[in-house]
PDB file of C-alpha atoms in Angstrom:
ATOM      1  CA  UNK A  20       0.000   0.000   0.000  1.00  0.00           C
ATOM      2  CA  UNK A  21       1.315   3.238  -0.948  1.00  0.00           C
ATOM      3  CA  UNK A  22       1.051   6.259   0.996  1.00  0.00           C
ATOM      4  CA  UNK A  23      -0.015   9.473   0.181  1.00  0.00           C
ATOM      5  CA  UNK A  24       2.318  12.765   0.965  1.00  0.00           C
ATOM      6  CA  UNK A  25       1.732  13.743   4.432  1.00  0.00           C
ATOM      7  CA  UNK A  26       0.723  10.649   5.294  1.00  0.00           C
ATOM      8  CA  UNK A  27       2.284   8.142   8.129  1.00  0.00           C
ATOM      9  CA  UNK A  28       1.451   4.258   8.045  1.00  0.00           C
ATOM     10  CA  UNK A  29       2.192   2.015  10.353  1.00  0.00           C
ATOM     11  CA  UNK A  30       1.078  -1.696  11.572  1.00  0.00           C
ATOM     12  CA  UNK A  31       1.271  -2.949  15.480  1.00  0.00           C
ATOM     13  CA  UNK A  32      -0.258  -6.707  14.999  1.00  0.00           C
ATOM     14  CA  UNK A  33      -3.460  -6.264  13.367  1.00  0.00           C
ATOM     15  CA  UNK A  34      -3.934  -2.872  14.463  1.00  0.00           C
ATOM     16  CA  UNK A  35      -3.346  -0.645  11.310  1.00  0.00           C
ATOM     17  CA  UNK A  36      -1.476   3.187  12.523  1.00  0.00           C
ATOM     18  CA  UNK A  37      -2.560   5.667   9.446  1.00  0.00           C
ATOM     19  CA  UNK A  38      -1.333   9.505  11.006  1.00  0.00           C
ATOM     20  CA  UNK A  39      -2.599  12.264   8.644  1.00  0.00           C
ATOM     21  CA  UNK A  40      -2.900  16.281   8.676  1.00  0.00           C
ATOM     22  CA  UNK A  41      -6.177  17.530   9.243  1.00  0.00           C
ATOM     23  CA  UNK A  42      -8.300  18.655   6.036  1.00  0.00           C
ATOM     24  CA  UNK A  43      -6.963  16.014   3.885  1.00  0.00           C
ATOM     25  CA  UNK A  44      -8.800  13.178   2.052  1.00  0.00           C
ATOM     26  CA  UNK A  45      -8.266   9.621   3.650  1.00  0.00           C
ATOM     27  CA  UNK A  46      -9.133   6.282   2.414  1.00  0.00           C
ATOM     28  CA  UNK A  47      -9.305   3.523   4.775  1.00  0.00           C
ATOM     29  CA  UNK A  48      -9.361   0.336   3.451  1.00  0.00           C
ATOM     30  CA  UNK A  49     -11.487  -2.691   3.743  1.00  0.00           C
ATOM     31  CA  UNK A  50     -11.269  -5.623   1.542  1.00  0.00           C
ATOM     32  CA  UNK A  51     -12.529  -9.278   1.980  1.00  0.00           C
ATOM     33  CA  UNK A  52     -11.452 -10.710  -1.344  1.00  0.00           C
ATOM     34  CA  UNK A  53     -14.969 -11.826  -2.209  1.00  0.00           C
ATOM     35  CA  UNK A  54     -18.508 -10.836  -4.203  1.00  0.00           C
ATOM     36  CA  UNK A  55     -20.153  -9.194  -0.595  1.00  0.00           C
ATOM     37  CA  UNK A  56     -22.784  -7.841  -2.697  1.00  0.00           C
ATOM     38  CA  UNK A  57     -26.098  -7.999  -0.524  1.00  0.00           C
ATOM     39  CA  UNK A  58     -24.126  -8.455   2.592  1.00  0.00           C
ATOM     40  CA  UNK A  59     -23.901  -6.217   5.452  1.00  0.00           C
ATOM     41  CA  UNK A  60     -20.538  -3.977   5.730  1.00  0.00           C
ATOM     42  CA  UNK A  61     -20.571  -1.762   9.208  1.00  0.00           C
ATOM     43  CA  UNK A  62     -17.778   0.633   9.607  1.00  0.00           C
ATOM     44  CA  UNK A  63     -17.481   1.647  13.590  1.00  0.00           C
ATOM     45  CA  UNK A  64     -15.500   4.587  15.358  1.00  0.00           C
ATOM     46  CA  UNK A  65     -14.829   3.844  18.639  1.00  0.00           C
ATOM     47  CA  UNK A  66     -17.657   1.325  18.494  1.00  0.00           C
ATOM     48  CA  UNK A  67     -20.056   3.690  17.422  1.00  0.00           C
ATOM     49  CA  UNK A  68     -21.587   3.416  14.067  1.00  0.00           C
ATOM     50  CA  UNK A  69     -20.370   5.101  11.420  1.00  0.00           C
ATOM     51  CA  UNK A  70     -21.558   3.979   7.867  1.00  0.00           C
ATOM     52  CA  UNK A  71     -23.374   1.115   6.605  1.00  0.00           C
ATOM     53  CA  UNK A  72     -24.369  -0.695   3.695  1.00  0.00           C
ATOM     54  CA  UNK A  73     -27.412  -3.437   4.314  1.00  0.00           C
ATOM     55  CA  UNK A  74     -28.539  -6.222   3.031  1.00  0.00           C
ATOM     56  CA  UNK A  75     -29.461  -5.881  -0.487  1.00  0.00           C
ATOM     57  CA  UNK A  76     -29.861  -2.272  -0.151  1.00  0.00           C
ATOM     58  CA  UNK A  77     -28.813  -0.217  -3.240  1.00  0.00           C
ATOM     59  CA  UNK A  78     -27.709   3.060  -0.982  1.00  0.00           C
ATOM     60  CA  UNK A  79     -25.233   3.043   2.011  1.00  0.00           C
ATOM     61  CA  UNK A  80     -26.616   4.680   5.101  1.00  0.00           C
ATOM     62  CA  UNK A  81     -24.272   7.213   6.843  1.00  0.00           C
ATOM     63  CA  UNK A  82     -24.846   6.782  10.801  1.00  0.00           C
ATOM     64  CA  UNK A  83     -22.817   9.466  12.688  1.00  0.00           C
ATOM     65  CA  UNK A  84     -24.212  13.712  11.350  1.00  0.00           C
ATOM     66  CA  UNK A  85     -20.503  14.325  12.002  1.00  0.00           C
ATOM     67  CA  UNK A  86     -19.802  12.475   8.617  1.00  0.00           C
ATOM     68  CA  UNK A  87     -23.082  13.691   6.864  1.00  0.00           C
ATOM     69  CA  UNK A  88     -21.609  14.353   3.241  1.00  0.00           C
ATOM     70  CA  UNK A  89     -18.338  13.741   4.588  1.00  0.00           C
ATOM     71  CA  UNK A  90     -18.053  10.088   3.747  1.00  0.00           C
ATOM     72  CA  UNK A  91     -18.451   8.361   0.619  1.00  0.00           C
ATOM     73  CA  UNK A  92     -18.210   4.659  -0.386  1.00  0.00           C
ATOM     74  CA  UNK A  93     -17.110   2.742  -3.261  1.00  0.00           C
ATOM     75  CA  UNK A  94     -19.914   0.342  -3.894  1.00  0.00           C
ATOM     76  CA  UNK A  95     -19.333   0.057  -7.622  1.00  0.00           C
ATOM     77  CA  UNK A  96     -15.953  -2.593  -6.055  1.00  0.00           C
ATOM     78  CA  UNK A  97     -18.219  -4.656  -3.770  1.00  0.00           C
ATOM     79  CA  UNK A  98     -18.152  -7.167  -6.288  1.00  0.00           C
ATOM     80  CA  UNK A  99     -14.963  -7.530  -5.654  1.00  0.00           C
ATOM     81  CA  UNK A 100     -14.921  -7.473  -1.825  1.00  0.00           C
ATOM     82  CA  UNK A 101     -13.651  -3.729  -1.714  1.00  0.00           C
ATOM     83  CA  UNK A 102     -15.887  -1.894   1.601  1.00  0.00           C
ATOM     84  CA  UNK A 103     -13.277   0.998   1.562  1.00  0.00           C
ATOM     85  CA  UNK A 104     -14.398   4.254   2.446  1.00  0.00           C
ATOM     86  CA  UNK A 105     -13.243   7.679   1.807  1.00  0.00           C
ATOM     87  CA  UNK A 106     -13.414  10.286   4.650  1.00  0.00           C
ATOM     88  CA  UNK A 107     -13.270  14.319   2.997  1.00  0.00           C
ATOM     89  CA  UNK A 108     -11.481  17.026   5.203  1.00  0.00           C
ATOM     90  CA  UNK A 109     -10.485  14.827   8.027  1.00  0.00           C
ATOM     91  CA  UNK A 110     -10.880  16.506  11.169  1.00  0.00           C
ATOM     92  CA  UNK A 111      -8.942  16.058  14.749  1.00  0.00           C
ATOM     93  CA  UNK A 112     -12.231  14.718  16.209  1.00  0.00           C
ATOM     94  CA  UNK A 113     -11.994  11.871  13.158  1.00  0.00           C
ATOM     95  CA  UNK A 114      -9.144  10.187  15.174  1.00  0.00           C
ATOM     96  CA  UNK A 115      -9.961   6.829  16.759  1.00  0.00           C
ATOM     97  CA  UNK A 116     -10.225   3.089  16.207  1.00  0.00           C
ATOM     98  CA  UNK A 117     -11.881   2.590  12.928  1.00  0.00           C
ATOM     99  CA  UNK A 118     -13.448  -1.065  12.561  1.00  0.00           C
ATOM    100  CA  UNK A 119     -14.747  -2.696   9.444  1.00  0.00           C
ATOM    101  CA  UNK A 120     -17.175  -5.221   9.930  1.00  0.00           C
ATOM    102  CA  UNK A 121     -18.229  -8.061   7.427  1.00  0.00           C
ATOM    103  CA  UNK A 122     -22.063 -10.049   8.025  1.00  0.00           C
ATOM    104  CA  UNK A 123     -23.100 -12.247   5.767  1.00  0.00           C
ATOM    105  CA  UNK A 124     -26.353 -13.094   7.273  1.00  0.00           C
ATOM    106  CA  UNK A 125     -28.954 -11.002   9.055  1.00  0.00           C
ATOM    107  CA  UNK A 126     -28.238 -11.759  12.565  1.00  0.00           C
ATOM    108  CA  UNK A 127     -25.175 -13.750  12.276  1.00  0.00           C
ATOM    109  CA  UNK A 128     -21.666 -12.761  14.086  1.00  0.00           C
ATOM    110  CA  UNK A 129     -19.142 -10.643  11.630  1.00  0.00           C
ATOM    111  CA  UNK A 130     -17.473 -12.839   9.532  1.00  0.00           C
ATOM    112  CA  UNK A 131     -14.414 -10.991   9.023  1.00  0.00           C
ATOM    113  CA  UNK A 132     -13.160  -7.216  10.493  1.00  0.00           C
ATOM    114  CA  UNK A 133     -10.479  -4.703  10.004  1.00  0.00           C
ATOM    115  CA  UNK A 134      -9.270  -2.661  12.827  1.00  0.00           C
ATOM    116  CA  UNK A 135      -7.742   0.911  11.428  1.00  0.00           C
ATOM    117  CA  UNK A 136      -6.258   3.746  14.145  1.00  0.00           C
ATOM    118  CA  UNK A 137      -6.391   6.710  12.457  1.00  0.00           C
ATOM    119  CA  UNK A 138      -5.088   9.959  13.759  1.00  0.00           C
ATOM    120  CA  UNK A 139      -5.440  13.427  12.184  1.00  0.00           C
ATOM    121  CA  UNK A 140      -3.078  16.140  13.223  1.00  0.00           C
ATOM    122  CA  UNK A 141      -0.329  18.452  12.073  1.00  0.00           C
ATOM    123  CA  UNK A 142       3.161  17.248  11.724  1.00  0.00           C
ATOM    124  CA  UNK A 143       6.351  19.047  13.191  1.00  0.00           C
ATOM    125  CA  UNK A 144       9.885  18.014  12.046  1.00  0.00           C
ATOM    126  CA  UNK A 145      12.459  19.067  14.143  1.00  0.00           C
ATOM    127  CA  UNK A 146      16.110  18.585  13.203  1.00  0.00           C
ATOM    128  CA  UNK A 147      18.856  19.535  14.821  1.00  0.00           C
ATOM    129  CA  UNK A 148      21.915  18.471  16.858  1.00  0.00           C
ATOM    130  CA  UNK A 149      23.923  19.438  20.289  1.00  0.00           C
ATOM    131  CA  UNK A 150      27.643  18.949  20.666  1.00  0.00           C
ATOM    132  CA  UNK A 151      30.373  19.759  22.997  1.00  0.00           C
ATOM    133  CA  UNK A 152      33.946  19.397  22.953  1.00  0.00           C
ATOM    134  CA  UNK A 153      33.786  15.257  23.310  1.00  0.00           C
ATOM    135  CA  UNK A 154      30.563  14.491  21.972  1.00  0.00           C
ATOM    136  CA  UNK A 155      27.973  15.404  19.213  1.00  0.00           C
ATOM    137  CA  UNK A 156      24.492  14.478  18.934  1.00  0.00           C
ATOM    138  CA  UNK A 157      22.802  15.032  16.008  1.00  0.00           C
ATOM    139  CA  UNK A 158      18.350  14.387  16.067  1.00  0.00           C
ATOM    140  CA  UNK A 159      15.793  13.953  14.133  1.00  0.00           C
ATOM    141  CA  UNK A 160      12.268  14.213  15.696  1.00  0.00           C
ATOM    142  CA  UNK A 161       8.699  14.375  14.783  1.00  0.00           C
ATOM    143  CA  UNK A 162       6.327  16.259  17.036  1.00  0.00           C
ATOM    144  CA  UNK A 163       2.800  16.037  16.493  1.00  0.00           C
ATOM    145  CA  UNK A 164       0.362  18.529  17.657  1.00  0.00           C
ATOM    146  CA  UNK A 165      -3.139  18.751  17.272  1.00  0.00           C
ATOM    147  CA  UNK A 166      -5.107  21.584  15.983  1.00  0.00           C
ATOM    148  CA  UNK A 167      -8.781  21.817  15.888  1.00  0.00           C
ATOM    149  CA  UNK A 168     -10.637  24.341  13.945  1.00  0.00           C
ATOM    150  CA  UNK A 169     -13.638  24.198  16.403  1.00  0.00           C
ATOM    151  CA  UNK A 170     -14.699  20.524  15.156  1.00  0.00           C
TER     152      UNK A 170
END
């Protein structure tokens, strides 16, 4: 997976790290590798609902008004297992644990999931070194803060 300028990726076990500014565009991904066509795909923040597409339904159902026309789908690739979803203008309040859920059957246990920790801040580099007459230490560091625009 390639990443986007500005953007951070890293994986702890199954935990996926994604670290991006605020007010960009993030896709988190979501694949099962199978037609899930007519199945039920739940994406949850912090175990809240998020976004949904049900059974058989022809338009995904956005659960949170903080992502009202904020998050889009790809349903056109659920034929090919893609539940991906695109989050516009990410905003500090956006960071959290991100799980994608896959049912198969009303009232049936997921099937699969995808746990994504997304955070959404402004980067920092500092670079830089100290040194005195026996040693020199050079550093590299990134700080992140967080901004919030009132979201």
């Amino acid at each position: 997976m390639a990443a986007a300028a500005g953007v951070k990726i890293s994986w702890k076990g199954p935990l996926l790290h994604i670290t991006i500014k605020e007010d960009e565009d993030i896709i988190l991904n979501c694949s099962f590798g199978t037609d899930i066509t007519g199945h039920r795909i739940e994406w949850k923040k912090d175990d809240m609902d998020v976004f949904y597409f049900d059974f058989r339904r022809e338009d995904p159902t956005v659960e949170d008004p903080k992502f009202k026309d904020r998050v889009s789908s790809f349903s056109e690739d659920l034929k090919s297992g893609d539940a991906s979803i695109k989050i516009k203008g990410a905003k500090v309040s956006d960071s959290g644990k991100y799980t994608c859920l896959h049912i198969n059957e009303p009232g049936k246990a997921p099937v699969h999931q995808r746990l994504i920790e997304l955070t959404v801040g402004e980067f920092i580099f500092v670079v830089g070194h100290l040194s005195t007459k026996k040693i020199r230490i050079d550093f590299y560091s990134l700080i992140r803060t967080y901004l919030s625009t009132g979201g």
